[in-house]
GROMACS .gro file of C-alpha atoms in nm:
model
  439
    1MET     CA    1   6.572  11.190  10.381
    2LYS     CA    2   6.310  11.016  10.351
    3VAL     CA    3   6.098  10.831  10.666
    4ALA     CA    4   6.054  10.480  10.609
    5ILE     CA    5   5.695  10.370  10.827
    6VAL     CA    6   5.690   9.974  10.889
    7ASP     CA    7   5.382   9.829  11.020
    8ASP     CA    8   5.143   9.592  10.995
    9GLU     CA    9   4.817   9.725  11.062
   10GLU     CA   10   4.782   9.956  10.771
   11ASP     CA   11   4.535  10.222  10.972
   12MET     CA   12   4.928  10.263  11.163
   13ARG     CA   13   5.066  10.320  10.862
   14GLN     CA   14   4.881  10.585  10.656
   15SER     CA   15   4.839  10.805  11.001
   16VAL     CA   16   5.216  10.831  11.051
   17SER     CA   17   5.269  10.867  10.699
   18GLN     CA   18   5.044  11.161  10.643
   19TRP     CA   19   5.102  11.311  10.940
   20LEU     CA   20   5.514  11.295  10.847
   21ALA     CA   21   5.429  11.397  10.500
   22LEU     CA   22   5.240  11.700  10.621
   23SER     CA   23   5.556  11.804  10.836
   24GLY     CA   24   5.710  11.800  10.496
   25PHE     CA   25   5.868  11.460  10.524
   26ASP     CA   26   5.910  11.199  10.173
   27THR     CA   27   5.744  10.909  10.364
   28GLU     CA   28   5.749  10.547  10.197
   29THR     CA   29   5.515  10.271  10.383
   30TYR     CA   30   5.574   9.902  10.429
   31PRO     CA   31   5.346   9.629  10.555
   32THR     CA   32   5.579   9.389  10.653
   33ALA     CA   33   5.989   9.362  10.828
   34GLU     CA   34   6.100   9.154  10.513
   35ASP     CA   35   5.941   9.410  10.207
   36ALA     CA   36   6.121   9.727  10.363
   37LEU     CA   37   6.409   9.558  10.382
   38LYS     CA   38   6.413   9.506   9.979
   39GLU     CA   39   6.457   9.849   9.909
   40ILE     CA   40   6.668   9.926  10.281
   41GLY     CA   41   7.068   9.881  10.321
   42ALA     CA   42   7.360  10.025  10.387
   43ASP     CA   43   7.359  10.447  10.323
   44TRP     CA   44   7.014  10.431  10.208
   45PRO     CA   45   6.910  10.765  10.235
   46GLY     CA   46   6.672  10.768  10.596
   47VAL     CA   47   6.505  10.609  10.891
   48VAL     CA   48   6.340  10.355  10.986
   49ILE     CA   49   5.991  10.424  11.182
   50SER     CA   50   5.881  10.059  11.298
   51ASP     CA   51   5.646   9.860  11.492
   52ILE     CA   52   5.750   9.584  11.752
   53ARG     CA   53   5.501   9.359  11.763
   54MET     CA   54   5.480   9.244  11.371
   55PRO     CA   55   5.336   8.900  11.261
   56GLY     CA   56   5.656   8.674  11.064
   57MET     CA   57   5.971   8.932  11.146
   58ASP     CA   58   5.918   9.110  11.431
   59GLY     CA   59   6.018   9.482  11.461
   60MET     CA   60   6.305   9.312  11.729
   61ALA     CA   61   6.455   9.123  11.458
   62PHE     CA   62   6.380   9.392  11.238
   63LEU     CA   63   6.606   9.595  11.415
   64LYS     CA   64   6.935   9.336  11.395
   65ARG     CA   65   6.884   9.308  11.065
   66LEU     CA   66   6.904   9.654  10.972
   67MET     CA   67   7.170   9.730  11.218
   68GLY     CA   68   7.396   9.438  11.057
   69LEU     CA   69   7.357   9.673  10.691
   70ASP     CA   70   7.414   9.964  10.859
   71SER     CA   71   7.514  10.034  11.201
   72GLY     CA   72   7.480  10.400  11.099
   73LEU     CA   73   7.075  10.427  11.013
   74PRO     CA   74   6.796  10.559  11.243
   75VAL     CA   75   6.556  10.360  11.372
   76ILE     CA   76   6.255  10.491  11.541
   77MET     CA   77   6.064  10.190  11.769
   78ILE     CA   78   5.689  10.196  11.805
   79THR     CA   79   5.641  10.023  12.128
   80GLY     CA   80   5.223   9.880  12.308
   81HIS     CA   81   5.184   9.895  12.654
   82GLY     CA   82   5.365   9.719  12.830
   83ASP     CA   83   5.707   9.714  12.610
   84VAL     CA   84   5.884   9.962  12.748
   85PRO     CA   85   6.126   9.706  12.828
   86MET     CA   86   6.139   9.599  12.470
   87ALA     CA   87   6.182   9.945  12.386
   88VAL     CA   88   6.467   9.954  12.564
   89GLU     CA   89   6.682   9.634  12.468
   90ALA     CA   90   6.671   9.805  12.120
   91MET     CA   91   6.790  10.073  12.226
   92ARG     CA   92   7.020   9.856  12.381
   93LEU     CA   93   7.092   9.662  12.005
   94GLY     CA   94   7.121  10.053  11.843
   95ALA     CA   95   6.772  10.189  11.800
   96MET     CA   96   6.742  10.581  11.851
   97ASP     CA   97   6.475  10.589  12.056
   98PHE     CA   98   6.139  10.492  12.049
   99MET     CA   99   5.776  10.561  12.107
  100GLU     CA  100   5.466  10.434  12.255
  101LYS     CA  101   5.124  10.431  12.210
  102PRO     CA  102   4.925  10.668  12.197
  103PHE     CA  103   5.173  10.888  12.056
  104SER     CA  104   5.210  11.276  12.017
  105PRO     CA  105   5.232  11.345  11.643
  106ASP     CA  106   5.440  11.606  11.781
  107ARG     CA  107   5.644  11.437  11.927
  108MET     CA  108   5.712  11.167  11.612
  109THR     CA  109   5.742  11.451  11.409
  110GLU     CA  110   6.071  11.562  11.612
  111LEU     CA  111   6.175  11.174  11.672
  112ALA     CA  112   6.232  11.164  11.297
  113LYS     CA  113   6.376  11.577  11.207
  114ARG     CA  114   6.620  11.445  11.483
  115ALA     CA  115   6.675  11.119  11.306
  116THR     CA  116   6.638  11.275  10.984
  117GLN     CA  117   6.945  11.525  11.042
  118ALA     CA  118   7.161  11.285  11.213
  119ARG     CA  119   7.102  11.042  10.915
  120ARG     CA  120   7.185  11.330  10.639
  121THR     CA  121   7.514  11.426  10.878
  122THR     CA  122   7.674  11.028  10.881
  123LEU     CA  123   7.643  10.976  10.529
  124ASP     CA  124   7.799  11.321  10.461
  125ASN     CA  125   8.122  11.214  10.645
  126ARG     CA  126   8.082  10.916  10.498
  127ALA     CA  127   8.072  11.081  10.181
  128LEU     CA  128   8.368  11.276  10.266
  129ARG     CA  129   8.574  11.012  10.418
  130ARG     CA  130   8.562  10.828  10.068
  131ASP     CA  131   8.632  11.134   9.886
  132LEU     CA  132   9.015  11.221  10.109
  133ALA     CA  133   9.062  10.864  10.103
  134LYS     CA  134   9.040  10.855   9.700
  135GLY     CA  135   9.215  11.170   9.734
  136GLU     CA  136   9.526  10.993   9.893
  137LYS     CA  137   9.465  10.725   9.677
  138VAL     CA  138   9.489  11.010   9.371
  139ILE     CA  139   9.814  11.215   9.545
  140GLY     CA  140   9.946  10.832   9.638
  141LYS     CA  141  10.010  10.827   9.260
  142LEU     CA  142  10.264  11.073   9.305
  143ILE     CA  143  10.612  10.908   9.342
  144GLY     CA  144  10.864  11.021   9.446
  145THR     CA  145  11.123  11.225   9.747
  146SER     CA  146  11.297  11.498   9.535
  147GLU     CA  147  11.230  11.865   9.644
  148PRO     CA  148  11.032  11.895   9.331
  149MET     CA  149  10.813  11.679   9.391
  150GLU     CA  150  10.745  11.725   9.757
  151ARG     CA  151  10.670  12.134   9.625
  152LEU     CA  152  10.412  11.957   9.329
  153ARG     CA  153  10.248  11.792   9.633
  154GLU     CA  154  10.209  12.113   9.839
  155ASP     CA  155  10.116  12.281   9.547
  156VAL     CA  156   9.849  12.085   9.400
  157LEU     CA  157   9.697  12.006   9.780
  158ASP     CA  158   9.713  12.416   9.823
  159LEU     CA  159   9.602  12.461   9.457
  160SER     CA  160   9.303  12.195   9.503
  161GLN     CA  161   9.141  12.438   9.801
  162ALA     CA  162   9.114  12.724   9.579
  163ASP     CA  163   8.845  12.860   9.325
  164GLY     CA  164   9.020  12.964   9.048
  165HIS     CA  165   9.058  12.760   8.722
  166VAL     CA  166   9.440  12.617   8.717
  167LEU     CA  167   9.589  12.562   8.365
  168ILE     CA  168   9.925  12.313   8.389
  169ASP     CA  169  10.184  12.317   8.233
  170GLY     CA  170  10.473  12.010   8.165
  171GLU     CA  171  10.665  11.843   7.905
  172THR     CA  172  10.488  11.547   7.736
  173GLY     CA  173  10.478  11.247   7.990
  174SER     CA  174  10.502  11.414   8.308
  175GLY     CA  175  10.158  11.314   8.449
  176LYS     CA  176   9.940  11.673   8.389
  177THR     CA  177   9.647  11.420   8.371
  178LEU     CA  178   9.704  11.275   8.728
  179VAL     CA  179   9.769  11.584   8.841
  180ALA     CA  180   9.419  11.719   8.707
  181HIS     CA  181   9.249  11.394   8.869
  182ALA     CA  182   9.477  11.452   9.170
  183LEU     CA  183   9.304  11.846   9.190
  184HIS     CA  184   9.058  11.720   9.182
  185ALA     CA  185   9.011  11.412   9.433
  186THR     CA  186   9.136  11.623   9.720
  187GLY     CA  187   8.935  11.980   9.650
  188PRO     CA  188   8.577  12.033   9.803
  189ARG     CA  189   8.431  11.930   9.461
  190ALA     CA  190   8.572  11.572   9.505
  191GLY     CA  191   8.229  11.434   9.507
  192LYS     CA  192   8.084  11.628   9.231
  193LYS     CA  193   8.154  11.498   8.840
  194PHE     CA  194   8.533  11.509   8.727
  195VAL     CA  195   8.478  11.519   8.312
  196MET     CA  196   8.767  11.554   8.054
  197VAL     CA  197   8.793  11.607   7.709
  198SER     CA  198   9.087  11.632   7.509
  199CYS     CA  199   9.046  11.940   7.288
  200ALA     CA  200   9.239  11.849   6.957
  201ALA     CA  201   9.085  11.463   6.949
  202PHE     CA  202   8.720  11.632   6.769
  203THR     CA  203   8.702  11.891   6.519
  204GLU     CA  204   8.562  12.247   6.505
  205GLU     CA  205   8.215  12.156   6.471
  206ALA     CA  206   8.200  11.834   6.683
  207LEU     CA  207   8.437  11.987   6.981
  208ALA     CA  208   8.135  12.285   6.968
  209ALA     CA  209   7.825  12.062   6.988
  210LYS     CA  210   8.052  11.826   7.299
  211LEU     CA  211   8.096  12.130   7.487
  212PHE     CA  212   7.798  12.374   7.475
  213GLY     CA  213   7.584  12.129   7.312
  214PRO     CA  214   7.340  12.049   7.083
  215VAL     CA  215   7.432  11.697   7.136
  216GLU     CA  216   7.237  11.419   6.957
  217GLU     CA  217   7.094  11.158   7.110
  218GLY     CA  218   7.014  11.310   7.363
  219GLY     CA  219   7.253  11.398   7.684
  220LEU     CA  220   7.434  11.668   7.819
  221PRO     CA  221   7.664  11.959   7.673
  222LEU     CA  222   8.019  11.896   7.885
  223VAL     CA  223   7.950  12.210   8.047
  224GLU     CA  224   7.656  12.130   8.167
  225GLU     CA  225   7.739  11.727   8.261
  226ALA     CA  226   8.014  11.886   8.453
  227ARG     CA  227   7.831  12.207   8.637
  228GLY     CA  228   7.971  12.201   8.965
  229GLY     CA  229   8.223  12.013   8.930
  230THR     CA  230   8.556  12.047   8.702
  231LEU     CA  231   8.550  12.052   8.336
  232CYS     CA  232   8.925  11.894   8.227
  233LEU     CA  233   9.027  12.024   7.896
  234GLU     CA  234   9.339  11.862   7.757
  235ASP     CA  235   9.537  12.004   7.437
  236VAL     CA  236   9.341  12.342   7.585
  237GLU     CA  237   9.567  12.528   7.257
  238ALA     CA  238   9.389  12.356   6.989
  239LEU     CA  239   9.085  12.504   7.103
  240SER     CA  240   9.026  12.749   6.756
  241GLN     CA  241   8.946  13.113   6.801
  242PRO     CA  242   8.596  13.067   6.809
  243LEU     CA  243   8.546  12.803   7.066
  244GLN     CA  244   8.803  13.036   7.298
  245ALA     CA  245   8.561  13.313   7.324
  246ARG     CA  246   8.249  13.076   7.385
  247LEU     CA  247   8.469  12.906   7.677
  248LEU     CA  248   8.530  13.314   7.813
  249GLN     CA  249   8.205  13.315   7.735
  250PHE     CA  250   8.073  13.036   7.930
  251ILE     CA  251   8.335  13.143   8.237
  252ASN     CA  252   8.244  13.534   8.261
  253ASP     CA  253   7.852  13.361   8.273
  254GLN     CA  254   7.938  13.183   8.548
  255GLY     CA  255   8.025  13.456   8.763
  256THR     CA  256   8.290  13.462   9.078
  257PRO     CA  257   8.330  13.245   9.262
  258ALA     CA  258   8.203  13.007   8.919
  259GLU     CA  259   8.033  12.693   8.933
  260THR     CA  260   8.249  12.481   8.782
  261ARG     CA  261   8.642  12.480   8.787
  262ILE     CA  262   8.833  12.467   8.439
  263VAL     CA  263   9.104  12.277   8.480
  264ALA     CA  264   9.332  12.313   8.130
  265ILE     CA  265   9.613  12.083   8.023
  266CYS     CA  266   9.882  12.237   7.780
  267ASN     CA  267  10.085  12.002   7.577
  268THR     CA  268  10.332  12.304   7.395
  269HIS     CA  269  10.618  12.301   7.628
  270GLY     CA  270  10.880  12.288   7.490
  271GLU     CA  271  10.804  12.288   7.120
  272GLY     CA  272  10.941  12.612   7.009
  273LYS     CA  273  10.594  12.858   7.171
  274THR     CA  274  10.442  12.848   7.487
  275VAL     CA  275   9.977  12.868   7.591
  276GLU     CA  276  10.048  13.227   7.569
  277ASP     CA  277  10.068  13.195   7.150
  278ALA     CA  278   9.763  12.991   7.142
  279LEU     CA  279   9.522  13.169   7.371
  280ARG     CA  280   9.366  13.484   7.313
  281PRO     CA  281   9.507  13.650   7.628
  282ASP     CA  282   9.197  13.791   7.803
  283LEU     CA  283   9.140  13.367   7.850
  284TYR     CA  284   9.495  13.272   7.894
  285TYR     CA  285   9.473  13.493   8.204
  286ARG     CA  286   9.114  13.331   8.300
  287LEU     CA  287   9.226  13.015   8.289
  288ALA     CA  288   9.564  13.062   8.458
  289ALA     CA  289   9.442  13.244   8.713
  290LEU     CA  290   9.694  12.958   8.963
  291LYS     CA  291   9.906  12.742   8.748
  292ILE     CA  292  10.115  12.454   8.824
  293THR     CA  293  10.437  12.328   8.610
  294LEU     CA  294  10.517  12.010   8.596
  295PRO     CA  295  10.917  11.912   8.626
  296PRO     CA  296  11.085  11.726   8.339
  297LEU     CA  297  11.185  11.386   8.544
  298ARG     CA  298  11.507  11.406   8.494
  299ALA     CA  299  11.519  11.678   8.733
  300ARG     CA  300  11.402  11.477   8.985
  301GLY     CA  301  11.724  11.223   9.097
  302GLU     CA  302  11.638  10.945   9.329
  303ASP     CA  303  11.273  10.969   9.186
  304VAL     CA  304  11.399  10.825   8.853
  305LEU     CA  305  11.522  10.450   9.024
  306THR     CA  306  11.176  10.459   9.309
  307LEU     CA  307  10.940  10.454   9.039
  308PHE     CA  308  11.164  10.254   8.753
  309ASN     CA  309  11.206   9.966   9.018
  310ARG     CA  310  10.791  10.062   9.141
  311MET     CA  311  10.657  10.011   8.778
  312SER     CA  312  10.897   9.675   8.781
  313GLU     CA  313  10.752   9.583   9.032
  314GLN     CA  314  10.437   9.648   8.893
  315PHE     CA  315  10.491   9.474   8.506
  316ALA     CA  316  10.642   9.109   8.685
  317ASP     CA  317  10.333   9.115   8.942
  318GLU     CA  318  10.127   9.118   8.611
  319TYR     CA  319  10.325   8.909   8.387
  320GLY     CA  320  10.361   8.667   8.673
  321CYS     CA  321  10.786   8.641   8.678
  322ASP     CA  322  11.055   8.790   8.916
  323VAL     CA  323  11.144   9.215   8.923
  324PRO     CA  324  11.536   9.181   8.740
  325GLU     CA  325  11.735   9.288   8.918
  326VAL     CA  326  11.943   9.611   8.804
  327THR     CA  327  12.278   9.680   8.850
  328ALA     CA  328  12.529   9.938   8.943
  329GLN     CA  329  12.651  10.088   8.612
  330GLU     CA  330  12.259   9.999   8.484
  331ALA     CA  331  12.111  10.237   8.824
  332ALA     CA  332  12.375  10.523   8.640
  333GLN     CA  333  12.248  10.470   8.355
  334LEU     CA  334  11.905  10.547   8.419
  335LEU     CA  335  11.968  10.865   8.643
  336GLN     CA  336  12.198  10.998   8.362
  337ALA     CA  337  11.894  10.936   8.092
  338PRO     CA  338  11.724  11.259   7.886
  339TRP     CA  339  11.436  11.078   7.918
  340PRO     CA  340  11.227  11.279   7.694
  341GLY     CA  341  10.935  11.131   7.703
  342ASN     CA  342  10.924  11.166   8.093
  343VAL     CA  343  10.715  10.913   8.324
  344ARG     CA  344  10.566  10.806   8.008
  345GLN     CA  345  10.902  10.689   7.860
  346LEU     CA  346  10.981  10.539   8.220
  347ILE     CA  347  10.706  10.325   8.200
  348ASN     CA  348  10.718  10.120   7.869
  349VAL     CA  349  11.130  10.087   7.946
  350ALA     CA  350  11.002   9.877   8.322
  351GLU     CA  351  10.770   9.767   8.131
  352ARG     CA  352  10.996   9.599   7.853
  353ALA     CA  353  11.299   9.544   8.107
  354VAL     CA  354  11.009   9.292   8.259
  355LEU     CA  355  10.960   9.147   7.946
  356GLN     CA  356  11.315   9.064   7.818
  357SER     CA  357  11.422   8.967   8.178
  358ARG     CA  358  11.176   8.721   8.159
  359ARG     CA  359  11.297   8.555   7.884
  360GLY     CA  360  11.652   8.584   7.982
  361SER     CA  361  11.807   8.758   7.780
  362GLY     CA  362  11.861   9.207   7.698
  363SER     CA  363  11.962   9.482   7.906
  364ILE     CA  364  11.810   9.824   8.081
  365ALA     CA  365  12.098   9.973   7.876
  366SER     CA  366  11.971   9.860   7.556
  367LEU     CA  367  11.650   9.994   7.579
  368LEU     CA  368  11.797  10.276   7.669
  369MET     CA  369  11.993  10.281   7.310
  370ALA     CA  370  11.689  10.228   7.151
  371ASP     CA  371  11.524  10.481   7.276
  372ASP     CA  372  11.812  10.705   7.223
  373GLU     CA  373  11.748  10.577   6.833
  374ASP     CA  374  11.422  10.679   6.799
  375THR     CA  375  11.439  10.983   7.019
  376GLY     CA  376  11.762  11.127   6.863
  377PRO     CA  377  11.978  11.251   7.207
  378ALA     CA  378  12.231  11.101   7.357
  379ALA     CA  379  12.116  10.893   7.675
  380ILE     CA  380  12.340  11.127   7.897
  381THR     CA  381  12.229  11.481   8.067
  382THR     CA  382  12.308  11.759   8.015
  383GLU     CA  383  12.436  11.859   8.400
  384GLY     CA  384  12.627  11.633   8.567
  385LYS     CA  385  12.620  11.522   8.935
  386PRO     CA  386  12.947  11.402   9.189
  387LEU     CA  387  13.008  11.009   9.158
  388LYS     CA  388  12.838  10.996   9.542
  389GLU     CA  389  12.484  11.082   9.421
  390TYR     CA  390  12.490  10.821   9.170
  391VAL     CA  391  12.613  10.556   9.399
  392GLU     CA  392  12.384  10.704   9.667
  393SER     CA  393  12.090  10.665   9.481
  394PHE     CA  394  12.191  10.309   9.397
  395GLU     CA  395  12.240  10.195   9.748
  396LYS     CA  396  11.908  10.317   9.843
  397MET     CA  397  11.755  10.180   9.561
  398LEU     CA  398  11.936   9.825   9.606
  399ILE     CA  399  11.811   9.817   9.975
  400ASP     CA  400  11.481   9.895   9.896
  401ASN     CA  401  11.443   9.630   9.660
  402THR     CA  402  11.556   9.371   9.924
  403MET     CA  403  11.377   9.521  10.171
  404ARG     CA  404  11.116   9.470   9.948
  405ARG     CA  405  11.154   9.122   9.797
  406HIS     CA  406  11.223   8.936  10.206
  407LYS     CA  407  10.872   9.166  10.304
  408GLY     CA  408  11.071   9.333  10.578
  409SER     CA  409  11.295   9.036  10.736
  410ILE     CA  410  11.553   9.296  10.900
  411ALA     CA  411  11.807   8.943  10.902
  412ALA     CA  412  11.736   8.813  10.528
  413VAL     CA  413  11.820   9.146  10.425
  414MET     CA  414  12.165   9.171  10.666
  415GLU     CA  415  12.245   8.779  10.550
  416GLU     CA  416  12.213   8.927  10.163
  417LEU     CA  417  12.355   9.245  10.190
  418CYS     CA  418  12.579   9.087  10.415
  419LEU     CA  419  12.608   9.428  10.585
  420PRO     CA  420  12.581   9.426  10.999
  421ARG     CA  421  12.237   9.528  11.158
  422ARG     CA  422  12.379   9.882  11.276
  423THR     CA  423  12.531  10.025  10.968
  424LEU     CA  424  12.199   9.852  10.807
  425ASN     CA  425  12.011  10.039  11.031
  426GLU     CA  426  12.192  10.411  10.950
  427LYS     CA  427  12.158  10.338  10.596
  428MET     CA  428  11.788  10.294  10.650
  429ALA     CA  429  11.770  10.599  10.855
  430LYS     CA  430  11.977  10.834  10.627
  431TYR     CA  431  11.753  10.729  10.305
  432GLY     CA  432  11.436  10.711  10.468
  433LEU     CA  433  11.312  10.353  10.502
  434GLN     CA  434  11.078  10.178  10.746
  435ARG     CA  435  11.039   9.836  10.759
  436SER     CA  436  10.716   9.865  10.864
  437ASP     CA  437  10.643   9.990  10.524
  438TYR     CA  438  10.769   9.662  10.433
  439LEU     CA  439  10.570   9.427  10.657
   0.00000   0.00000   0.00000
C-alpha cells in the first residue's frame, strides 16, 4: 500500500513523507493535485493525504475528482486553522478523516494505518468479486440441465475448493479443457496464474525445457510461472518416463498442501488403453488424488438440443442470418446421434447448419450423415429412448426457441404456437422455462 502526499509546501510534503517512511509506509509526494491525478486512478493500491488549500486545483476539487475515479479510495485531508467546517464538508463528500495543523505525528501514523488497512480490504473484496464473476462465467459455459451435467457442475465446485491435484478424463471433445479452466476460476487460486501446456505438442527435450528450464531468451519455466496457481498438463499420457520422474519429484518437493496445483487432462479415453497404462503408478496416484470423468454428449439427453440451439444462435448472430428451423424429425435425429466427437462435433454441425441455411439448402440430417461417413458408426445411439422423451425434448426446444425469438413476449409465443395461455404456462413450468430469462 502506497501513501500519496499532496501538498504545495515542500517542507510539509517532506516532513510527512519522512515520518511515514520511518513508520514503514511506502510514500509518494506530489506538489499539485494535477500531478497526483496523473498517477492515481481506480483500484490504485494506496491512500491519499492531501492539503485542502492549494493553488490551482484545491483539496476539495481534488477530493471530488478522486471520488469520481474511485469512491472507495481513502483520503485524509490536512486543514489549517479555521478550515474545520471545510474539512467536515470534505468528509461528507467522501473523505475518510482530517488532521488539523499542527497535528500529532502519531495521529497521522494511526490514520495512515487505518486507511491502508481499509484500502487493502476494499481491493481484496473487489478482486474476490471479479474472481467470483469470472468463475460464474466459466461455470456457466458448462451448459445443460441433464443429471450428468448437474453432477459435473457440483463436482467442479466441490473439487475447486480442495488442495489436491486433479485428473480429468473423458472422450475427445467432451469439454475437458473447459472443466480445467472452471476448476481454477471457481477456486481460491482464481486470482493466480492458470498455465496450460500440451504434453503432446513438443519433443521430449523441448517439453523438458519448457516445463523445468532452462528457458531460452529469458523467461521462467512453466513450473515457476504457475507457482501459487494452476499448471494444466493437457495430453498428460504423452509424458516420457524421464519427464514423469521429474514431474513426480516436483510434486513431492512441494509438500502438502501443494503450492502449485496440477490439473492433468487425459485423452486416452475410449482408445483401448487407460491413463494408468501410460503413467507410472506413483505419478498416477498423485495426479488422480481427485478425478473427474466427463459424460459423453450422447448420455446427456435433451442437453443436445439445448447446446445445438445455443450454438446455432451464436453462429447465426456471427454470420448475420436467421437461426435455422429444426423440425421434429431433425430434433429426433440430433437426440439419437452417437456424437463420437461430443460437444466439439456438435458445434461444428451447428455452424454448418447455419451456413447451409443461409444459402437456403441442405438439412441437419445430411450433415449428420456426412459425419457418419467420416466416423463410421450409424447415426443412432445404442440405447433407445421412449418416443415420449423425444416429443418432450422437441416441445421444450420449440418453446425455448420461440421465447428467445420473441424476447419473452407471451402473446407472440401463444399466437405462433397456437397455444392458450394456460397450456403455455403449464408447459413452461414443466420444462423449467421462465419468462424472465428471455427479456
